[in-house]
Coordinates of C-alpha atoms in Angstrom, one line a residue:
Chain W
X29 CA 16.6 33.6 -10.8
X30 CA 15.9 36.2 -13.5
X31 CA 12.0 36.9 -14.8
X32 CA 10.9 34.8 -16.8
X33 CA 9.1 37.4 -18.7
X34 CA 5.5 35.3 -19.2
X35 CA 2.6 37.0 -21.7
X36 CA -0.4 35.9 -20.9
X37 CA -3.1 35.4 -23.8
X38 CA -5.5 39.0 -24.3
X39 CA -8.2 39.1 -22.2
X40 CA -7.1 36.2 -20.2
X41 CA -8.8 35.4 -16.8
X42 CA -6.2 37.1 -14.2
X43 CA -8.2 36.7 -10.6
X44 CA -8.8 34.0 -8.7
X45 CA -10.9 33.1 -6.1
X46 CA -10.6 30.7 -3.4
X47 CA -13.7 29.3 -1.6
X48 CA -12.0 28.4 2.0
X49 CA -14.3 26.8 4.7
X50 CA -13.2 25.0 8.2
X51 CA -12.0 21.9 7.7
X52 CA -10.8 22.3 3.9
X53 CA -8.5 19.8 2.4
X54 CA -5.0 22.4 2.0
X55 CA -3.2 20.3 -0.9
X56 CA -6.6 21.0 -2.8
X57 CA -6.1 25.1 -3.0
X58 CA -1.9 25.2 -2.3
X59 CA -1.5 22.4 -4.9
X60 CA -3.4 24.4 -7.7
X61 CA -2.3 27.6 -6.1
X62 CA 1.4 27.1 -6.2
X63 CA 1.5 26.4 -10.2
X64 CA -0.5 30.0 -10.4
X65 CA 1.4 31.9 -7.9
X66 CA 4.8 31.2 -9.7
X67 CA 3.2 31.8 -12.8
X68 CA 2.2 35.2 -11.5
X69 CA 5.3 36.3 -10.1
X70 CA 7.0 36.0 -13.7
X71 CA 4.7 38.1 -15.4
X72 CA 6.7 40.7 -17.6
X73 CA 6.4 43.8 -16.2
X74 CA 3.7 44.7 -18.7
X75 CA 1.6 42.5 -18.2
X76 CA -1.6 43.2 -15.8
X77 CA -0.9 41.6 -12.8
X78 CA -2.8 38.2 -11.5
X79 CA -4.7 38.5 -8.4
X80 CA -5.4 36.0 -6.0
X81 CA -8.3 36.8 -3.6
X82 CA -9.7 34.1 -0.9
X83 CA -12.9 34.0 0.4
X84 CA -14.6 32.6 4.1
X85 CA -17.7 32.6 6.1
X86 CA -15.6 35.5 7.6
X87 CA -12.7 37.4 8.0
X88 CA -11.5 35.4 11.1
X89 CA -9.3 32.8 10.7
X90 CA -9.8 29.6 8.9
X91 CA -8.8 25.8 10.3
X92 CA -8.1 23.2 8.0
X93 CA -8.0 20.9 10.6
X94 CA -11.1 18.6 11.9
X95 CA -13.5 19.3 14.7
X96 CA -12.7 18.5 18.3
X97 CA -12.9 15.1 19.1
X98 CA -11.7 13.5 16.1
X99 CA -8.7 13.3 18.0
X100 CA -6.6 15.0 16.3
X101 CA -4.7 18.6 16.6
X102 CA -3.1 18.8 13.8
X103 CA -4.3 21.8 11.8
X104 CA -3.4 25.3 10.0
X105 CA -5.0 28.6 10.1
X106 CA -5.6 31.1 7.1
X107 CA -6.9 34.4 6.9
X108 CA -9.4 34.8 4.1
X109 CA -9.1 38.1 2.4
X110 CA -12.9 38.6 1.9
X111 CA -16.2 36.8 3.1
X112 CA -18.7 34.9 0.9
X113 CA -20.6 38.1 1.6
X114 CA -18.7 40.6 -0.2
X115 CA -19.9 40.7 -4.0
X116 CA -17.6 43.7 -5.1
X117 CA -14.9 41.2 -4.5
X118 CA -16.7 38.4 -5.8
X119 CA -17.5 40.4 -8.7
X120 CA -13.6 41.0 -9.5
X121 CA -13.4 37.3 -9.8
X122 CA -12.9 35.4 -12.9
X123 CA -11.8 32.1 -11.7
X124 CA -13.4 30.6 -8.7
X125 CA -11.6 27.6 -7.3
X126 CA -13.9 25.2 -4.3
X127 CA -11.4 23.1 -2.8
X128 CA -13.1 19.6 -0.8
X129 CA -12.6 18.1 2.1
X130 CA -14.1 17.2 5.8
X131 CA -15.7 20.1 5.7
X132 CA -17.7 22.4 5.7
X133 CA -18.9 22.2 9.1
X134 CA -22.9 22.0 9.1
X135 CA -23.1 25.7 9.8
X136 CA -21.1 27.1 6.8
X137 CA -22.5 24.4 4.5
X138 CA -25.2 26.3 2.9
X139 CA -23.5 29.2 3.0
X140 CA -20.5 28.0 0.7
X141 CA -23.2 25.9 -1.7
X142 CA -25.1 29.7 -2.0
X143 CA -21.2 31.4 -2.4
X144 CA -20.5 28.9 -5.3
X145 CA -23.9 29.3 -7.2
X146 CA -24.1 33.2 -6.8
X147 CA -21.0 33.1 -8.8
X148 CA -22.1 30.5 -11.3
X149 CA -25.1 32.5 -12.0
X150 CA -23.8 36.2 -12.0
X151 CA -20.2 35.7 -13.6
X152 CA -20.5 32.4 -15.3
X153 CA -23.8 32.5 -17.0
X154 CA -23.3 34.5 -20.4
X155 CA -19.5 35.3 -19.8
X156 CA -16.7 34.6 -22.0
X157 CA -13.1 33.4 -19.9
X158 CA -15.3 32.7 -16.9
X159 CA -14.3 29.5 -14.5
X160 CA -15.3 27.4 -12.1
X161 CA -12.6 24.8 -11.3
X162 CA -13.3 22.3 -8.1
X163 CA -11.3 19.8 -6.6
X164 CA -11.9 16.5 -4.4
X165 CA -15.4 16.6 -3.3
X166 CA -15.8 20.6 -4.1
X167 CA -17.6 19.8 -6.7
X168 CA -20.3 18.0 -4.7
X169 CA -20.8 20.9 -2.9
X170 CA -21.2 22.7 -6.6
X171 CA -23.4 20.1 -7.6
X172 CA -26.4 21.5 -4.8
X173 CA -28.7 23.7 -5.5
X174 CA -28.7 27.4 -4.2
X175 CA -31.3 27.8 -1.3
X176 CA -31.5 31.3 -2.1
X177 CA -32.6 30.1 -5.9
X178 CA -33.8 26.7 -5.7
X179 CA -35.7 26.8 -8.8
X180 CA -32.7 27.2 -10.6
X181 CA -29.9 24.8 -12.0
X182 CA -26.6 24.3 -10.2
X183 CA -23.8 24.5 -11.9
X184 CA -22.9 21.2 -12.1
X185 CA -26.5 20.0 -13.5
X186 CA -26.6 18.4 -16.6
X187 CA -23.0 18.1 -17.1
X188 CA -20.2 15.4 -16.7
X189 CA -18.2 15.9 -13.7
X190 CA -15.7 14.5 -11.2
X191 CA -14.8 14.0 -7.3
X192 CA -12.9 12.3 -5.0
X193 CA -13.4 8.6 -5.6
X194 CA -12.5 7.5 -1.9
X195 CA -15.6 9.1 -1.1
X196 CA -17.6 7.4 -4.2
X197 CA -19.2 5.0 -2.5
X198 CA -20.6 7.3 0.3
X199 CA -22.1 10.0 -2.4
X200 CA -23.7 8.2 -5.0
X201 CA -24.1 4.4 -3.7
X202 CA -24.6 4.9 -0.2
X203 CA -26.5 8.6 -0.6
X204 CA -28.0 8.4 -4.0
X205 CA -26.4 12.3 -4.9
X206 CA -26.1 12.5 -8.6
X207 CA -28.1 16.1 -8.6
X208 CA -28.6 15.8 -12.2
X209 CA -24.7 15.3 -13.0
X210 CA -23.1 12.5 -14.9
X211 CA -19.9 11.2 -12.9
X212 CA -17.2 10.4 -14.6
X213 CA -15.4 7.7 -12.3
X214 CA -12.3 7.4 -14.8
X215 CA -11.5 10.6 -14.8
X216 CA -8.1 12.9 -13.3
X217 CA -10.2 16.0 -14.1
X218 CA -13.3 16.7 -16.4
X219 CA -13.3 19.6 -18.1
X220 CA -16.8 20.5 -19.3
X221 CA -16.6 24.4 -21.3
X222 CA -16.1 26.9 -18.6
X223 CA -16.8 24.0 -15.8
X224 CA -13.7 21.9 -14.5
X225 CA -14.4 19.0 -11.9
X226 CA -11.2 17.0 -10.9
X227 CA -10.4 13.9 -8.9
X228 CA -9.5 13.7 -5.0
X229 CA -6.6 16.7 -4.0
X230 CA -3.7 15.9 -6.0
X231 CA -5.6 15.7 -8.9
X232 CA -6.3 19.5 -8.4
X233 CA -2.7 20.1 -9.3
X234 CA -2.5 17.9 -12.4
X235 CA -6.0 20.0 -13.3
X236 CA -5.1 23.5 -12.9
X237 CA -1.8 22.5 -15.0
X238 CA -4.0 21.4 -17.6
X239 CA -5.9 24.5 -17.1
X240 CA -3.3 26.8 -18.1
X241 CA -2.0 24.6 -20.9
X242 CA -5.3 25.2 -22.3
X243 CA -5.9 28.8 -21.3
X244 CA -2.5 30.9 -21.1
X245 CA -0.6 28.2 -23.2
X246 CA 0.9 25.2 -23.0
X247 CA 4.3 27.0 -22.5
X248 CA 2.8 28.4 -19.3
X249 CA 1.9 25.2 -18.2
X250 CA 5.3 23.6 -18.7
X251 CA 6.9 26.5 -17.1
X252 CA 4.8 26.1 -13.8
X253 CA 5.9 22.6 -14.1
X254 CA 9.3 23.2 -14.4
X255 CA 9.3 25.8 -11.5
X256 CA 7.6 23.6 -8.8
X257 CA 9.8 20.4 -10.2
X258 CA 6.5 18.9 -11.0
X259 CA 6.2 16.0 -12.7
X260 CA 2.5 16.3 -14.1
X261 CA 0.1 13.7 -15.0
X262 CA -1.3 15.1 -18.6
X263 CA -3.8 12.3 -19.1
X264 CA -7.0 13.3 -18.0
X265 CA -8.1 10.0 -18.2
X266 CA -5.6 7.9 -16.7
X267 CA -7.0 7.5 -12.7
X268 CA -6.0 4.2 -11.1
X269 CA -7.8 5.6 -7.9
X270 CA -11.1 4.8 -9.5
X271 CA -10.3 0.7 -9.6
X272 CA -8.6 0.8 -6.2
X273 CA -11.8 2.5 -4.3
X274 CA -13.9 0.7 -7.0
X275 CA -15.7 3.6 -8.3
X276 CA -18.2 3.1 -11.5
X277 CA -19.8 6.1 -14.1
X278 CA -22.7 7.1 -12.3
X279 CA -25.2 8.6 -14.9
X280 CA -28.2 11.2 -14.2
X281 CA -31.3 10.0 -15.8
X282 CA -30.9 11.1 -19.4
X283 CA -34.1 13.8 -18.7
X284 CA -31.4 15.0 -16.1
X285 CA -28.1 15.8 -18.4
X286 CA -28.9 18.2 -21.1
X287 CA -25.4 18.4 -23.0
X288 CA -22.0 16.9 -22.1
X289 CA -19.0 18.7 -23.9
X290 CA -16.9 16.3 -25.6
X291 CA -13.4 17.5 -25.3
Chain E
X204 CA -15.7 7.2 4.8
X205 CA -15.1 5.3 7.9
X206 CA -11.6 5.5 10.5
X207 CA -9.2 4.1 9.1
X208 CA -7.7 3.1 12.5
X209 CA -3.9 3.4 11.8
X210 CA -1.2 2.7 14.7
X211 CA 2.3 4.5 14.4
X212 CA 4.9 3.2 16.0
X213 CA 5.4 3.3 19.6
X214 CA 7.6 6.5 20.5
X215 CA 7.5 7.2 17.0
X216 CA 7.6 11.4 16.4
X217 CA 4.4 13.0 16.7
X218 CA 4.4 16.6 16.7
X219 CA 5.5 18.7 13.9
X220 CA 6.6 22.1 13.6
X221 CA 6.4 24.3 10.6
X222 CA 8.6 27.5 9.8
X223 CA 6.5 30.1 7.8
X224 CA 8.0 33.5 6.9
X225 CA 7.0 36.0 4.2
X226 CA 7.5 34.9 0.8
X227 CA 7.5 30.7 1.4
X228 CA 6.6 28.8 -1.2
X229 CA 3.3 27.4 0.1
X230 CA 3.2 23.8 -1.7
X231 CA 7.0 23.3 0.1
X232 CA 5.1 23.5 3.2
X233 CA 1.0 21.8 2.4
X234 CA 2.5 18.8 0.2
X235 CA 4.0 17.7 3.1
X236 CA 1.6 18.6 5.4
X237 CA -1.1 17.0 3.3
X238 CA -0.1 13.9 3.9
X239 CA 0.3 14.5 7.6
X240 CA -3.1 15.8 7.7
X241 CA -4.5 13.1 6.2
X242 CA -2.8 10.5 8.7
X243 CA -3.4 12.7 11.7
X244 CA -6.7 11.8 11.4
X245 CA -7.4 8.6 10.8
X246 CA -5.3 7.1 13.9
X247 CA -7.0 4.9 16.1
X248 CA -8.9 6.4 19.3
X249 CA -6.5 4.9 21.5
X250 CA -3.1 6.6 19.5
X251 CA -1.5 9.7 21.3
X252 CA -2.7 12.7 18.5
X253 CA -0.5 14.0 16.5
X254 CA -0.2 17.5 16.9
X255 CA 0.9 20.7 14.4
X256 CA 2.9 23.9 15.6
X257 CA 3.3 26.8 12.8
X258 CA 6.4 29.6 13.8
X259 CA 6.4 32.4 12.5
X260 CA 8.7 35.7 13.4
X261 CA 5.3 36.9 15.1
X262 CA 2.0 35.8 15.4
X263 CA 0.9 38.5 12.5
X264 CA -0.1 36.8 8.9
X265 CA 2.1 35.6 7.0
X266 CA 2.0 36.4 3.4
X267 CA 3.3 34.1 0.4
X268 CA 3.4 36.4 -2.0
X269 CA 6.2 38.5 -3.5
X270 CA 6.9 41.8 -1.7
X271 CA 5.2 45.4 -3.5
X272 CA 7.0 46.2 -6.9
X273 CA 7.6 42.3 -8.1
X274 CA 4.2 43.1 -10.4
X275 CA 2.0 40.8 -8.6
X276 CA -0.3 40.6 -5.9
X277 CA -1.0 36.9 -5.7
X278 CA -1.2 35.7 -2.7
X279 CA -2.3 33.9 1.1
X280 CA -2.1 35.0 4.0
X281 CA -1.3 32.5 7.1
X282 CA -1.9 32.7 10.5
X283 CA 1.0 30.9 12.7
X284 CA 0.3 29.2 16.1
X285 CA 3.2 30.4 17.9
X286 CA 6.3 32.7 17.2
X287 CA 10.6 31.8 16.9
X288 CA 10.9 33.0 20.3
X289 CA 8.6 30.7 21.8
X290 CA 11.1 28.3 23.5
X291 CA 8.7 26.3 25.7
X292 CA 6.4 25.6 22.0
X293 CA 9.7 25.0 20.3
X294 CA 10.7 22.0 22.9
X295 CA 7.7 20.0 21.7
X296 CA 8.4 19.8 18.2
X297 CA 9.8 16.1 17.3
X298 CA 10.2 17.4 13.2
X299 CA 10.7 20.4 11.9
X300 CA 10.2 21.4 8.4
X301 CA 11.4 24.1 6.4
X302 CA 10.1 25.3 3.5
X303 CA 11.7 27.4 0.7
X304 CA 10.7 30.5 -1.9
X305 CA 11.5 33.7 -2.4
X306 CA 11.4 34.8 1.2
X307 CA 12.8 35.1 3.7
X308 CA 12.6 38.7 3.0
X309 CA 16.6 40.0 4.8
X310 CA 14.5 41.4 7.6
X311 CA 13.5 38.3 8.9
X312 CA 16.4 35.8 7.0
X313 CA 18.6 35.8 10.4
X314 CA 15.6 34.8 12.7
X315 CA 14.8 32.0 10.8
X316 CA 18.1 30.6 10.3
X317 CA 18.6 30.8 14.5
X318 CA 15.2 29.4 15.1
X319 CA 16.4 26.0 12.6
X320 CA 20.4 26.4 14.4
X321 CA 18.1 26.5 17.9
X322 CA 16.2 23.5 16.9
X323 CA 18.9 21.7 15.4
X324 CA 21.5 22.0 18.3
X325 CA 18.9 21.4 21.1
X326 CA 16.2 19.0 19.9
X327 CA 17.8 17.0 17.1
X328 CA 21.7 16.1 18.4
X329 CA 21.7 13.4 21.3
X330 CA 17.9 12.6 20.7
X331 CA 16.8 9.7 18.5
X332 CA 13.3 10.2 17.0
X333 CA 13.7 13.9 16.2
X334 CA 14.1 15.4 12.7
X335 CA 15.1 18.2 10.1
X336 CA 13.0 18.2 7.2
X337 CA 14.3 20.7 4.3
X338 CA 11.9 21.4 1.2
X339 CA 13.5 23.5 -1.8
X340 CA 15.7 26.1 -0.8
X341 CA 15.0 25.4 2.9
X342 CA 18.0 23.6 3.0
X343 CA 20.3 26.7 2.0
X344 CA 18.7 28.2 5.0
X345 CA 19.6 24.9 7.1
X346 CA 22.9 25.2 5.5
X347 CA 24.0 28.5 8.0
X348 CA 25.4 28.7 11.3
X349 CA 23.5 30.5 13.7
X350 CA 24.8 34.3 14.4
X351 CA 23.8 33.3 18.2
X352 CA 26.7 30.4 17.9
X353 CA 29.0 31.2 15.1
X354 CA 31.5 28.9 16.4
X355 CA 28.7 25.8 16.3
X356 CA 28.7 23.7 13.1
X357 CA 25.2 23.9 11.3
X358 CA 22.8 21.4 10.9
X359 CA 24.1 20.4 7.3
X360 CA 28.0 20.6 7.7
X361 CA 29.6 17.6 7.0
X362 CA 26.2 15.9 5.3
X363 CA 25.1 15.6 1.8
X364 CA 21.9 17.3 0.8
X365 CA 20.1 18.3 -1.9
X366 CA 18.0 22.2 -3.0
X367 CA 16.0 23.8 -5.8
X368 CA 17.5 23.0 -9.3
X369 CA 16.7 26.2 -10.9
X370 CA 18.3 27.8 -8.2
X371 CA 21.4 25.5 -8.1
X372 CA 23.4 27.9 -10.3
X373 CA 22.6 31.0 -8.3
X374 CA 23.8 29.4 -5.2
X375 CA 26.9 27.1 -6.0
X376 CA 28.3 27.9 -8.9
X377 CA 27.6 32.1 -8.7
X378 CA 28.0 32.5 -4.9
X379 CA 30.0 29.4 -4.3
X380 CA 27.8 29.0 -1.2
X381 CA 28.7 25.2 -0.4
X382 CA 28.8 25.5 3.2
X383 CA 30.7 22.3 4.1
X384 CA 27.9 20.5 2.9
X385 CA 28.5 17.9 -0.1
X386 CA 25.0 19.1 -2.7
X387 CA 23.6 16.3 -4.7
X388 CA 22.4 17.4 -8.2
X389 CA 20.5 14.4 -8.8
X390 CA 18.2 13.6 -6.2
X391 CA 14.8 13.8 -5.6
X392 CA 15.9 13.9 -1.4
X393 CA 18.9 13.2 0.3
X394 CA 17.9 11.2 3.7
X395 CA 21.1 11.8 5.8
X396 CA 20.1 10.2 9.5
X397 CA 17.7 12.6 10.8
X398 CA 18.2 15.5 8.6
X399 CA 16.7 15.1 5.4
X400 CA 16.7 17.9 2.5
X401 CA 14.3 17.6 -0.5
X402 CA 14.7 19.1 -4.4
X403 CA 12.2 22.0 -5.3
X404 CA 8.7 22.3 -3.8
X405 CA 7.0 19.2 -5.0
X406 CA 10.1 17.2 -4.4
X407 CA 9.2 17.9 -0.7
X408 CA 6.2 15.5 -1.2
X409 CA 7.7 12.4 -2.7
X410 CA 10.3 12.8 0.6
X411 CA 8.0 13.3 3.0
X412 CA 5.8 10.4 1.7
X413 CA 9.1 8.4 2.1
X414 CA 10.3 9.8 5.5
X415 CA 6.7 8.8 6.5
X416 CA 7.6 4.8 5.2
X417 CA 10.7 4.8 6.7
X418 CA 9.3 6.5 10.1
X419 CA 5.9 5.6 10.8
X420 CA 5.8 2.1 8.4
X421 CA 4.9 1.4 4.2
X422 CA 1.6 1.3 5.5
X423 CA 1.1 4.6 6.6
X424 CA 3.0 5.9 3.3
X425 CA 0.4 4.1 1.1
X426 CA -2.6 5.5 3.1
X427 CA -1.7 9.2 2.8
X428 CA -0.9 8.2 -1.2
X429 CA -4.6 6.8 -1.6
X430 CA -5.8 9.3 0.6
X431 CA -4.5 12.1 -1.5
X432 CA -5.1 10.2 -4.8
X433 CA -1.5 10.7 -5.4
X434 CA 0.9 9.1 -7.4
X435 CA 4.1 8.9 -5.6
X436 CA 7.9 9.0 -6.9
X437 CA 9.8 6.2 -4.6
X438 CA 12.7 6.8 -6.2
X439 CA 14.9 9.2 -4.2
X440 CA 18.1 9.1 -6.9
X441 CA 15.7 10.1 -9.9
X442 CA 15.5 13.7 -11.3
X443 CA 14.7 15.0 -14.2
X444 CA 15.6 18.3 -13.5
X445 CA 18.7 18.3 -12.4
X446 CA 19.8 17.5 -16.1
X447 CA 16.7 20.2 -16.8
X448 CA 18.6 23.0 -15.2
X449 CA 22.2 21.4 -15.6
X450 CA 23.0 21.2 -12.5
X451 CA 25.9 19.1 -11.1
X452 CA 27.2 18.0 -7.6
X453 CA 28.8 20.5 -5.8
X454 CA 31.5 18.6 -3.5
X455 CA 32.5 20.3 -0.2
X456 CA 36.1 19.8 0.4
X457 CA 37.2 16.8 2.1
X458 CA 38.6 18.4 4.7
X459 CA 34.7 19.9 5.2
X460 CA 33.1 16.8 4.6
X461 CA 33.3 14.7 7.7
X462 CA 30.6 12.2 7.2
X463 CA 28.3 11.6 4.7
X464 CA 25.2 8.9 5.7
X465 CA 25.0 6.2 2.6
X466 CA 20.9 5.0 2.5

């Protein structure tokens, strides 16, 4: 297979991070991942290269599978490239993807909610071609609150957003979590400016190839597509998982949501 | 979200193993797994667990990305639970899977197509319940006899099967590699007994949703869909990208073909 011989737009994002934790939900990062990495590897040789740089609580290895004594063993392991504490790496980044999941474990939790709002606030806030994207119930664990800066907005507050709607019920009916967000229940992804929620794991995929349609191009987009034999849901708001788990808008108080970006 | 409390079927296959070597495509390998993950752990407490083995040529990460000098440096890194020469690991596995990509990079192309050979000749012929599960261009590498036993049919002589579509031409029709095996152009995956080959990376979802219907019960196959919020192809016969990349069937000779499984 020849190069395809991609451009990417000028001063297009080109990094990516990955937020991995234990017990992360793999189709939600290798779904997302795999339309990127064969984007990247078609690059024309003049072309900056992409970059692809995944972070962890540490460097040792991560396991997607659940704790002991769910009784199960089925699981993978991944090495993480950097930890959440590393912010020369983290400053490199230009796109920061949370995947969801079982996890985090209690004892990584508040250190993945501080890893996503450190790079809301110090490479979101102000920047131009600056993302977060989050998939299943990652963006519940964007919607909290630093505790390193709890006086100050998460980046989900006051915008629409999305999540896994299997897990609807326990959030916001059983839990009360809006955080100041406006849920979307009908909704494959929600993309809000430089903010991108989607819908549980596979909708990651059908997000991130929106996500390049809209920022490298939509021939980008159809060329991932055609590399992974993909065929893509392009309707953001087509999501027959919200009837089937019976999921319903849930809206922050209107004090709570300052602006939601009609796209 | 509470248990879901599934029940496979008694003696069904439980325990999977996954070939990773440098350069796989990673969503050929976490579509799949994805929705094994997501019934391994929602089986009732009572089930025998369903257990994951990654192989690797040695324990060291893996990496997906493209070797220095392609222009990129996207990519994971993996860590694999045990390694090809791991005989007593290798006698667990019920399925194996094999993903595709770029890779395997020559030094490590003959080790991989042994360890499938090895698995194929000792766990898959005279056994019922065991199983070859291609993805993409996995099933080129299924496609050659072992150097160990050059004299021994591989696991895809004399079977139809299915690959990659944009790689179809560089395969068949400008290396004539048919291998005694009959290639279908249009299929989404070609379930021949227990060896079943999928199209490109995705494809390998769609067929392992199916082998998990035809295996483990419809059931199971519309749990892991819900689960992963994923709209399913069902159709094995239909794809789009056959005609896409114009790829057409590429008969073995008859004299090659000596059975070929109708589903």
């Amino acid at each position: 297979m020849a190069p395809a011989g991609l451009r990417l737009p000028k001063d297009a994002p080109r990094t990516f991070g990955i937020v991995l934790y234990n017990q992360f939900e793999v189709l939600d990062v290798f779904g997302p991942v795999e339309a990127l990495n064969t984007i990247s590897r078609n690059l024309v040789d003049s072309e900056t290269p992409m970059k692809c740089i995944t972070f962890g609580p540490s460097t040792n290895p991560i396991c997607s599978g659940p704790s002991e004594g769910m009784g199960s063993s089925f699981s993978q392991s991944f090495v993480p490239d950097a930890t959440f504490h590393d912010e020369k790496k983290l400053s490199e980044v230009d796109v920061l993807i949370v995947p969801g999941g079982l996890g985090p474990p209690d004892s990584e939790r508040q250190a993945v909610i501080d890893f996503i709002q450190t790079f809301y606030n110090h490479r979101i806030k102000g920047h131009q071609n600056k993302y977060l994207f989050t998939v299943c119930t990652g963006s519940n664990l964007a919607a909290f609150r630093s505790s390193k800066t709890p006086q100050v907005p998460s980046a989900l507050e006051g915008l629409a957003a999305t999540t896994n709607k299997s897990a609807w019920d326990y959030f916001f009916v059983q839990n009360g979590w809006h955080k100041g967000t406006y849920w979307v229940a009908n909704a494959r992804w929600v993309p809000q400016g430089n903010v991108w929620t989607t819908s549980g794991v596979s909708a990651g995929t059908d997000g991130m190839i929106a996500w390049i349609a809209q920022v490298y191009g939509e021939d980008k987009a159809q060329f991932a597509c055609n590399g992974m034999e993909y065929n893509r849901q392009a309707n953001p708001d087509l999501d027959p998982f919200a009837a089937l788990y019976g999921a319903k808008d849930v809206p922050a108080t209107e004090a709570d949501v300052k602006w939601i970006i009609k796209t």
